[in-house]
Short mmCIF file of C-alpha atoms and ligand atoms in Angstrom, two decimals:
data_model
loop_
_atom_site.label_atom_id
_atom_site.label_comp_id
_atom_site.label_asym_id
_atom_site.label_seq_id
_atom_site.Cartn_x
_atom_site.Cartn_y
_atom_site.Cartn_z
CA UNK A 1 75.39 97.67 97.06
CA UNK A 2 77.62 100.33 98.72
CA UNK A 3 76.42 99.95 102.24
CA UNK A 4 77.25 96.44 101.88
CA UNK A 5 81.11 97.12 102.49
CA UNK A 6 82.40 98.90 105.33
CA UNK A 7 83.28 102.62 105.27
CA UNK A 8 86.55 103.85 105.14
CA UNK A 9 88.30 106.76 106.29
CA UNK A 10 90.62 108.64 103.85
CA UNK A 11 92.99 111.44 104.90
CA UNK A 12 93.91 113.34 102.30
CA UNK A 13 91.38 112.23 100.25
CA UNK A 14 91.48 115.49 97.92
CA UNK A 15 94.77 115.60 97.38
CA UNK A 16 96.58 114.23 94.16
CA UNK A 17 97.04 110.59 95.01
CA UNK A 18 93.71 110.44 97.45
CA UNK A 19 91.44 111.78 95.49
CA UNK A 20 91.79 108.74 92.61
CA UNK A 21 92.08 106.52 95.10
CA UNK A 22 88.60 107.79 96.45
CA UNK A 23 87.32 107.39 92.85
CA UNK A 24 88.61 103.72 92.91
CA UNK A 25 86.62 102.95 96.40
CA UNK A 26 83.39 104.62 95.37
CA UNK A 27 83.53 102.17 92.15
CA UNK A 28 83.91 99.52 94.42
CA UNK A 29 80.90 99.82 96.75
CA UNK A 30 83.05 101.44 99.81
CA UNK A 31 81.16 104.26 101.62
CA UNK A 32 84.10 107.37 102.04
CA UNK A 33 84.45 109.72 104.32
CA UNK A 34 87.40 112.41 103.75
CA UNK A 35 89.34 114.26 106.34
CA UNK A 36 91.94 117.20 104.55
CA UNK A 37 92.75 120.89 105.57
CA UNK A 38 92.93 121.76 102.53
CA UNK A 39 96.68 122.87 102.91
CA UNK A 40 97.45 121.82 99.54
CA UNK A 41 94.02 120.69 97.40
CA UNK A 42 90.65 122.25 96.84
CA UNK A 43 87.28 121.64 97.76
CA UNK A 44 86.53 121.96 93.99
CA UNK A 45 87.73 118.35 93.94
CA UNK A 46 84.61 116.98 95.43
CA UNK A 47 82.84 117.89 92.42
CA UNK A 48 85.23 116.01 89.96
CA UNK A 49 85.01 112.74 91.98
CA UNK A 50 80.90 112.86 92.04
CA UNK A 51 80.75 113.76 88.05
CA UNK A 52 83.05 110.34 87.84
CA UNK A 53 81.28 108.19 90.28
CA UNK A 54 77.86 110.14 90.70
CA UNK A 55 78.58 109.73 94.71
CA UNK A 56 79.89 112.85 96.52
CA UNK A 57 82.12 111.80 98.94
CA UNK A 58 81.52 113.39 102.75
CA UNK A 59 83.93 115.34 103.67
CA UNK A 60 85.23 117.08 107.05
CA UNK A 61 87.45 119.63 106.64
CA UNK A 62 90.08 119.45 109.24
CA UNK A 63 93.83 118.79 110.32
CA UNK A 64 94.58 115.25 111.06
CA UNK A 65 96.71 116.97 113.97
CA UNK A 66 93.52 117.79 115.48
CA UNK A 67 92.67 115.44 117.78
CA UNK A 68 89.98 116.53 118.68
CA UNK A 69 88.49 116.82 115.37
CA UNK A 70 89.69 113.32 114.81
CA UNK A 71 87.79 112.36 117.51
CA UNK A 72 84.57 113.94 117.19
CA UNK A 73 84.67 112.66 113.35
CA UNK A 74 85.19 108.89 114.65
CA UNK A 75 81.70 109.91 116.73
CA UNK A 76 80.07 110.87 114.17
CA UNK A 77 81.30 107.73 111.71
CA UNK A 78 80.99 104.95 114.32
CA UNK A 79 80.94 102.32 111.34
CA UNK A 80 84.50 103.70 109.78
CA UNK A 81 86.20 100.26 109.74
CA UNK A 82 89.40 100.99 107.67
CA UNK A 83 92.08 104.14 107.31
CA UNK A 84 94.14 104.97 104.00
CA UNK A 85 96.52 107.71 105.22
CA UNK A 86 97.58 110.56 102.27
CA UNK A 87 97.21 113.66 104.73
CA UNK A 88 100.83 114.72 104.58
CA UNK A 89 102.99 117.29 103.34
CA UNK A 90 105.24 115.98 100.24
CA UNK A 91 107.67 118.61 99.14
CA UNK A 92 110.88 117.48 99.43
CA UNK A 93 112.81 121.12 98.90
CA UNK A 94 109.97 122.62 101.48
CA UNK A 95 110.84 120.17 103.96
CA UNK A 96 114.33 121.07 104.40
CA UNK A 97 113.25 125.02 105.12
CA UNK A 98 110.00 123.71 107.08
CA UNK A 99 111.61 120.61 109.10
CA UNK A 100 109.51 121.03 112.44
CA UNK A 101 106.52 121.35 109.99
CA UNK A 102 106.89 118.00 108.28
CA UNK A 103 107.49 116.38 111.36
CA UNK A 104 104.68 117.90 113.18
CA UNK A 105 102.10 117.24 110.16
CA UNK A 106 103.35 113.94 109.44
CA UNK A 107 104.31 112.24 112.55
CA UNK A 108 101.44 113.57 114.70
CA UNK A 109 98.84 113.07 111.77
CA UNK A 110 100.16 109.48 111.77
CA UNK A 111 99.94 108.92 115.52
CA UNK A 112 96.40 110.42 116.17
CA UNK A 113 94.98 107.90 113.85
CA UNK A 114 96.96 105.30 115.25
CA UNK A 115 95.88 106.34 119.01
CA UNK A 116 91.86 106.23 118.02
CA UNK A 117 92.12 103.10 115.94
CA UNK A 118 91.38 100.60 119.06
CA UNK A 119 89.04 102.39 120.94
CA UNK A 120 87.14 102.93 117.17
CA UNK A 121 87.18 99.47 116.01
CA UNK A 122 88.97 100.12 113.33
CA UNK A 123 90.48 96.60 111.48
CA UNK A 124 93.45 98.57 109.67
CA UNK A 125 95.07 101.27 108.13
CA UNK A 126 96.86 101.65 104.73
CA UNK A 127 100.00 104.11 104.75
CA UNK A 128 101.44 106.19 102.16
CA UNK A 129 105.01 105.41 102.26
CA UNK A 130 107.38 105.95 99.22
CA UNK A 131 110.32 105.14 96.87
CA UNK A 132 112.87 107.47 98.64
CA UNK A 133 113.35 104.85 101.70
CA UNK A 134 115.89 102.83 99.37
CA UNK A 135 117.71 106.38 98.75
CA UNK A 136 120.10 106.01 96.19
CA UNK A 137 120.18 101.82 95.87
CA UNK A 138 123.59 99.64 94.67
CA UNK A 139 121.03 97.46 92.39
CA UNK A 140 117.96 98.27 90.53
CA UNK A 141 115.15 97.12 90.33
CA UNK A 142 114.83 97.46 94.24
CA UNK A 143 112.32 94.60 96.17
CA UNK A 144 111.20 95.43 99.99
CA UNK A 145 113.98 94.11 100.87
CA UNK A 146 116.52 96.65 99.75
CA UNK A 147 118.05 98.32 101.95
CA UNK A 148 116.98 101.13 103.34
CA UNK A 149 119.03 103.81 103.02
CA UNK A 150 119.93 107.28 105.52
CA UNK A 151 116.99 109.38 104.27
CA UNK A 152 118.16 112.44 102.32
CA UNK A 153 115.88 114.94 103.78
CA UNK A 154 112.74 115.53 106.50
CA UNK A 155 110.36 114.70 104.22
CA UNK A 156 111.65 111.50 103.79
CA UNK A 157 112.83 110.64 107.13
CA UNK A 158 109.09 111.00 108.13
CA UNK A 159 108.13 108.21 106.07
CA UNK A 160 111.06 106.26 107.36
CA UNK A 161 110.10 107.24 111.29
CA UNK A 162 106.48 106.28 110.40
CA UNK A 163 107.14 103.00 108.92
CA UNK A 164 109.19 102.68 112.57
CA UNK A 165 105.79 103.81 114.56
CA UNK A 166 103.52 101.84 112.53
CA UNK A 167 105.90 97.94 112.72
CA UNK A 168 106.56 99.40 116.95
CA UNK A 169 102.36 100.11 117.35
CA UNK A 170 101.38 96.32 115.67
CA UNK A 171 104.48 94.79 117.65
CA UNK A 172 103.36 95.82 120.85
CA UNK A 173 100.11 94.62 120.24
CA UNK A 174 97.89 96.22 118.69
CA UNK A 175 94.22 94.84 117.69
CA UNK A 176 94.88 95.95 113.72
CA UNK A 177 96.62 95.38 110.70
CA UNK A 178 98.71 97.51 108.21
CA UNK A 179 99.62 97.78 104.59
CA UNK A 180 102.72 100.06 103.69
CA UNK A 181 102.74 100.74 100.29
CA UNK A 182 105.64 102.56 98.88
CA UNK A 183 105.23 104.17 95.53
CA UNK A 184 107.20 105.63 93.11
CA UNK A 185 106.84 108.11 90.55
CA UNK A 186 103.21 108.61 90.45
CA UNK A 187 101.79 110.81 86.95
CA UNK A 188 98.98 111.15 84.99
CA UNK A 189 95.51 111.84 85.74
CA UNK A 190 91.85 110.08 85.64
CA UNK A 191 90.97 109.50 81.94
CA UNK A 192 87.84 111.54 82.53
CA UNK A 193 89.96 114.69 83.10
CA UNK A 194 87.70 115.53 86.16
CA UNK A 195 90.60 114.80 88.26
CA UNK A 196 94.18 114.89 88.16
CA UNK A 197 97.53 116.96 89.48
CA UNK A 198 97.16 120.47 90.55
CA UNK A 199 99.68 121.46 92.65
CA UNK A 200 99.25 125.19 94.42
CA UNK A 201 102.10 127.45 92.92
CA UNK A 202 105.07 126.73 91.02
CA UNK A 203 105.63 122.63 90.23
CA UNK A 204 108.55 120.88 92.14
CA UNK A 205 107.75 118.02 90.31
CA UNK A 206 108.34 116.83 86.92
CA UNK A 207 104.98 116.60 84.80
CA UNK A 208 103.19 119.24 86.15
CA UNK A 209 106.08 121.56 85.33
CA UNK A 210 105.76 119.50 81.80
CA UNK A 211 102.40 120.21 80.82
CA UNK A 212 102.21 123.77 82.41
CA UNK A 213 105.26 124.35 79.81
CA UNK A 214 103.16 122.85 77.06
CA UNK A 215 99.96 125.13 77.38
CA UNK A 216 102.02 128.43 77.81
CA UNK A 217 102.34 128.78 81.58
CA UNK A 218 105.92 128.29 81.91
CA UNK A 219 108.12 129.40 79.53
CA UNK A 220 110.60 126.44 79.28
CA UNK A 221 111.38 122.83 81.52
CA UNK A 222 114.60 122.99 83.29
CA UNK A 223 115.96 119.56 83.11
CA UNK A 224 118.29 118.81 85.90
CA UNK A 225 121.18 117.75 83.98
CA UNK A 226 122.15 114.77 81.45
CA UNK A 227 125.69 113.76 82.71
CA UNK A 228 124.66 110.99 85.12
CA UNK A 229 125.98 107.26 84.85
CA UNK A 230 123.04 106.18 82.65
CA UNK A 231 122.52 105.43 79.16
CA UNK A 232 121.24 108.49 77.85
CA UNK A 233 122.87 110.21 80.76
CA UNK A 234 119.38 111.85 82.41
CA UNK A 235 117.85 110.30 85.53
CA UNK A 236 115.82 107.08 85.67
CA UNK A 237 112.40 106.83 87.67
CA UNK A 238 109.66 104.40 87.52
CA UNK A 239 106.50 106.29 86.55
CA UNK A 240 103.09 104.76 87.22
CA UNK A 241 99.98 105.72 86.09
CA UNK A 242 97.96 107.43 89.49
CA UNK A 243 95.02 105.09 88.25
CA UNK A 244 96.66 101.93 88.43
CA UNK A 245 97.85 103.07 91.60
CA UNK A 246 94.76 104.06 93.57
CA UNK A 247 93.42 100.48 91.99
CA UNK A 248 96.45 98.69 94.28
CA UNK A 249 94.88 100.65 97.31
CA UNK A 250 91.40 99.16 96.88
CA UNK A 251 92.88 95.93 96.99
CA UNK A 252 95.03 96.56 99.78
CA UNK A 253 92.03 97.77 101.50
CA UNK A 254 89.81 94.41 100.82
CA UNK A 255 93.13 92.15 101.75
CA UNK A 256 92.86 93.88 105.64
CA UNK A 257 89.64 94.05 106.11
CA UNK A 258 88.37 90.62 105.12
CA UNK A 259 91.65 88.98 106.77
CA UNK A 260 92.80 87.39 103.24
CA UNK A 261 96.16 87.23 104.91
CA UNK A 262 97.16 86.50 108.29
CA UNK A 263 100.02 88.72 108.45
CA UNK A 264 99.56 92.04 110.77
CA UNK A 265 102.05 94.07 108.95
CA UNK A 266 102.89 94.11 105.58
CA UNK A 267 104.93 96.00 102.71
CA UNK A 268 104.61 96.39 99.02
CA UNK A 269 106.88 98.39 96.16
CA UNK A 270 104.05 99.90 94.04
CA UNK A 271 106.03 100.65 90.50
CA UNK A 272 105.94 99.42 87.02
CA UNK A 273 109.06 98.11 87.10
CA UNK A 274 110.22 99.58 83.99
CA UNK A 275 112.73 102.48 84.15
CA UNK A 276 112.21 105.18 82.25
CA UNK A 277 114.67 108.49 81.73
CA UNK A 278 113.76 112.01 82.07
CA UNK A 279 114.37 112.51 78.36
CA UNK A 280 112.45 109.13 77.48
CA UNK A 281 109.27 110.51 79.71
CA UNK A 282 109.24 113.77 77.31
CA UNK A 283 109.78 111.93 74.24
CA UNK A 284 106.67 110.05 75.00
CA UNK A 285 104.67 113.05 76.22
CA UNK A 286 105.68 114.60 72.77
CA UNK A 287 104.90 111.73 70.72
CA UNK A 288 101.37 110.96 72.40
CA UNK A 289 100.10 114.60 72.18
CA UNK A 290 101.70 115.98 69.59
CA UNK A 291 102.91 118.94 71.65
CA UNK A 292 106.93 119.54 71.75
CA UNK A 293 107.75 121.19 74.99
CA UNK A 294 110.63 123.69 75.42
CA UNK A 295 113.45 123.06 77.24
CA UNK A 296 117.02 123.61 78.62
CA UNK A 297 118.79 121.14 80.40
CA UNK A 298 120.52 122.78 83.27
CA UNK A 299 122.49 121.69 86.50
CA UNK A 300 122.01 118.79 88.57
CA UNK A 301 119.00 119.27 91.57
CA UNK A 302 120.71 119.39 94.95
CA UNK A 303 119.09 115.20 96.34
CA UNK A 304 118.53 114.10 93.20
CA UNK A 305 118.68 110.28 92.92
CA UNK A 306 120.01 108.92 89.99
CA UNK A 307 118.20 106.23 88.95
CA UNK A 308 115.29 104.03 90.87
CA UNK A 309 112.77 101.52 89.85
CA UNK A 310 110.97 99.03 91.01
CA UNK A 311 110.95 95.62 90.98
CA UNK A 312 106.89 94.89 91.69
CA UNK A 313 106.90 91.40 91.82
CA UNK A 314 105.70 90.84 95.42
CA UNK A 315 102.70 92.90 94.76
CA UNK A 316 102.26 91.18 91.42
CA UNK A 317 101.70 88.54 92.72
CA UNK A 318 100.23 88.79 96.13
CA UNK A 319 98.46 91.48 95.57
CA UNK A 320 97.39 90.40 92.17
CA UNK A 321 97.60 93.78 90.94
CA UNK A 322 99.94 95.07 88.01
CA UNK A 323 100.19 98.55 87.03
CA UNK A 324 99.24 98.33 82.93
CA UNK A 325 98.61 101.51 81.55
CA UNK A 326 100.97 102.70 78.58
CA UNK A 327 103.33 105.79 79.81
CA UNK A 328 101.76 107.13 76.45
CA UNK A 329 98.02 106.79 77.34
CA UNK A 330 99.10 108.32 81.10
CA UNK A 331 100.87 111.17 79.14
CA UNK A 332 97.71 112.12 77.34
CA UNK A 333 95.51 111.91 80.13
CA UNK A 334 97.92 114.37 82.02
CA UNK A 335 97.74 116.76 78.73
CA UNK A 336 94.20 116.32 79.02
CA UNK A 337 93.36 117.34 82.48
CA UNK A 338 95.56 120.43 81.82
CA UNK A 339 94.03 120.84 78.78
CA UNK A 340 90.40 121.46 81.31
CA UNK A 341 91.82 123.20 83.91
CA UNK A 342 92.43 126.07 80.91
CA UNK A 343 89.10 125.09 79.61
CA UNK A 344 87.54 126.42 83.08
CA UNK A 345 89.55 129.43 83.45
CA UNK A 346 91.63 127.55 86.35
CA UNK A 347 95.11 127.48 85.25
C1 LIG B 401 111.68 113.39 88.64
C2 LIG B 401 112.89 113.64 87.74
C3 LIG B 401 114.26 115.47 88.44
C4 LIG B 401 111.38 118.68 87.80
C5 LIG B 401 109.68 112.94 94.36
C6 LIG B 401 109.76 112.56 95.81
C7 LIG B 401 109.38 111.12 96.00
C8 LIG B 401 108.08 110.75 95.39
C9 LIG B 401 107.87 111.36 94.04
C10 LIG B 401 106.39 111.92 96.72
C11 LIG B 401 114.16 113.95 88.51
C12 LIG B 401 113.62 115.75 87.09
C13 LIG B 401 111.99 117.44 87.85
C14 LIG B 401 111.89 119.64 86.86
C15 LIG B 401 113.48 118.02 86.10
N1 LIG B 401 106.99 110.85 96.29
N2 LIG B 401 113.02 117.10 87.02
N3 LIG B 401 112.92 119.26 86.03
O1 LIG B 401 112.33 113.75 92.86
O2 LIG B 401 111.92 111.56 91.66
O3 LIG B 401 110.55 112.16 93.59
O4 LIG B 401 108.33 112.70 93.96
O5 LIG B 401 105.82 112.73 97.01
O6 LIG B 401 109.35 110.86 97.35
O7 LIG B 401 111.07 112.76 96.24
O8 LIG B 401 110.24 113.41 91.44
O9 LIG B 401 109.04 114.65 89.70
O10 LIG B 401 110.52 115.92 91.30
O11 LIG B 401 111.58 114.46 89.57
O12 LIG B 401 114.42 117.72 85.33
O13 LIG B 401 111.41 120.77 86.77
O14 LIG B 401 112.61 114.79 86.95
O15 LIG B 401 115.57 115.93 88.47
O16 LIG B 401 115.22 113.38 87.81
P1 LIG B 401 111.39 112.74 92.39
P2 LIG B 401 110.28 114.69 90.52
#
C-alpha cells in the first residue's frame, strides 16, 4: 500500500511538530524520508515513530543549508515528489541574540529547497508558517486575511520574508505549488506517549515549562502577568492539539499532489478557534491529571501578544479538516509523555 503514494521529503522531521506529522504520513501510506541536524531533536525519535507506525522512517542527517547535501539526498531519492518544511530554528528570545543565525537557517534552508524543486520534479512544498504574522491583531478571531502586522522579532520576520520568497518563486513561474499553513499554539503530544515535546534545556514555552513543574524539575511556573485587557486578565492563545495538527498536513499534502485545487499558492490559519487564557490552560491541565502545579505570576514577557486566536473556517471547510481533540485529553497526553520521559531515565 505505501509505495502506492509518492514519497515525501520532511525537514525537520524529528523535531516537535515534524515528527507527528511523520507519524500522520506513515499512517497514510506515504513513504518518508527525513532531513534534520539534529540542532534541536534527537535521533532517539526515530524509534518512537517506528513503535507507533512499525515503519522507521529514513533519515539523513544533515543541514538543510547544505546544498550539497540537499543535493546528493534528491540523488539518492529520485521519486521524492512533495516537501513539508519544519527545519527551522523557533525561539523567539534566541532569535533576537542570534539574528544572522535565524536568518541564515531559515531563509537559506527555505531557498535550497526551493532552488532543487524544478530540476527534482518535485509537485510542491508545504511551509511552516505561524500565528505571529498577524502580530498583535485589532479583531480576534483573525482569518488569512488579517493583516499582517510589522513582525516583532527575527524569528518572526523569517516567516514573514519566506512567505514573500515562496508567493515571488510561484509568481515568477515556477512548475509547483505551495501550502502555507500558519499555526498557532501547538501542545500536547501523541496519545501513545512515544512522541511528544522535548525541548533541549530550559522551556521558553508554556507547557513544557508546565509539566516539567509538575514532575519536580522546575520548582514553580512563572506566569507572565494577569493585568492584560482580558477577562481574567492573563493572555489568550489558541492551543491545538499537535495531532490534529500534523493530520491538517497530510491533507495539505494529498490537496498538492493530486491537483484537488487549481490554485498554485495557497494559505490556511491552522487553530481551534477557541481562545483559551493562560490561567484557563492550567486549570484544565490540573483538572485532567489531577496534578496542581506551582506557580507565581510575575511580570509581563518583553513581545508578548495579548490575545490571538483563530478563526479556522477556511480550512474547515476547504480543507475539510477541524482540529477536535478536548484541551483536556491534549493536557493528559502532554502529562503522559512527561510522565515516560522520567520513566526512561530521560528527563
Ligand atoms: C504562551 C503564553 C506567555 C511560558 C510562540 C511563538 C509562536 C508560535 C508558538 C512557534 C504566553 C505564557 C509562557 C512561561 C508563561 N510558534 N507563558 N510562562 O509566545 O504564544 O508563541 O510559540 O514556534 O510563533 O512566538 O507561546 O508557549 O511561549 O507562551 O506565562 O514560562 O504562556 O506569556 O502568554 P507564544 P508560549
Amino acid at each position: 500500500m505505501a509505495s502506492k503514494k509518492e514519497r515525501i521529503l520532511v525537514t525537520g522531521g524529528t523535531g516537535y511538530i515534524g515528527s507527528h506529522t511523520v507519524v500522520e504520513l506513515q499512517q497514510a501510506g506515504y513513504p518518508v524520508v527525513i532531513i534534520d541536524d539534529l540542532s534541536n531533536s534527537n535521533i532517539d525519535v526515530l524509534d518512537g515513530i517506528e513503535r507507533i507506525t512499525g515503519i522507521r522512517p529514513d533519515f539523513v542527517e544533515a543541514s538543510c543549508t547544505d546544498i550539497e547535501a540537499l543535493s546528493k539526498l534528491f540523488a539518492d531519492y529520485p521519486d521524492i515528489r512533495g516537501i513539508i518544511n519544519f527545519a527551522a530554528s523557533k525561539a523567539v528570545g534566541e532569535s533576537m541574540q542570534k539574528p544572522i543565525l535565524y536568518y541564515r537557517n531559515n531563509l537559506n534552508t527555505l531557498m535550497n529547497l526551493l532552488e532543487l524543486m524544478t530540476p527534482n520534479n518535485v509537485k510542491g512544498i508545504v511551509f511552516s508558517s505561524s500565528c505571529t504574522v498577524y502580530g498583535e491583531p485589532d479583531v480576534n478571531p483573525v482569518t488569512e486575511q488579517s493583516p499582517i502586522k510589522k513582525a516583532t522579532s527575527p524569528y518572526g520576520n523569517t516567516k514573514q520574508i519566506s512567505e514573500e520568497i515562496i508567493t515571488d518563486v510561484i509568481n515568477a513561474g515556477a512548475p509547483f505549488k505551495s501550502i502555507i499553513l500558519r499555526y498557532f499554539n501547538p501542545v500536547g503530544a501523541h496519545p501513545s506517549a512515544e512522541i511528544g515535546e522535548l525541548p533541549n534545556g530550559v522551556p521558553q514555552n508554556l507547557i513544557p515549562y508546565v509539566t516539567q513543574t509538575a514532575i519536580g524539575i522546575r520548582k514553580e511556573l512563572s506566569v507572565f502577568g494577569n493585568d492584560y485587557n482580558t477577562p481574567d486578565g492573563y493572555c489568550i492563545r489558541d492551543f491545538i492539539n499537535v495531532v490534529d495538527l500534523a493530520k491538517a498536513h497530510v491533507i495539505a499534502v494529498e490537496r498538492m499532489l493530486t491537483d484537488k485545487s487549481d490554485a498554485k499558492i495557497e494559505i490556511f490559519n491552522l487553530g481551534t478557534g477557541n481562545g483559551l487564557s493562560v490561567k484557563e490552560l492550567l486549570d484544565s491541565f490540573e483538572r485532567a491529571t489531577g496534578v496542581k502545579v506551582p506557580y507565581k505570576v510575575v511580570g509581563r514577557r518583553a513581545g508578548d501578544i495579548e490575545k490571538v486566536w483563530a478563526d479556522p473556517s477556511y480550512a474547515n471547510n476547504v480543507l475539510g479538516w477541524k482540529a477536535e481533540t478536548p484541551i483536556d485529553d491534549t493536557m493528559r497526553s502532554a502529562w503522559a509523555w512527561q510522565k515516560k520521559l522520567r520513566e526512561r531515565g530521560i528527563m
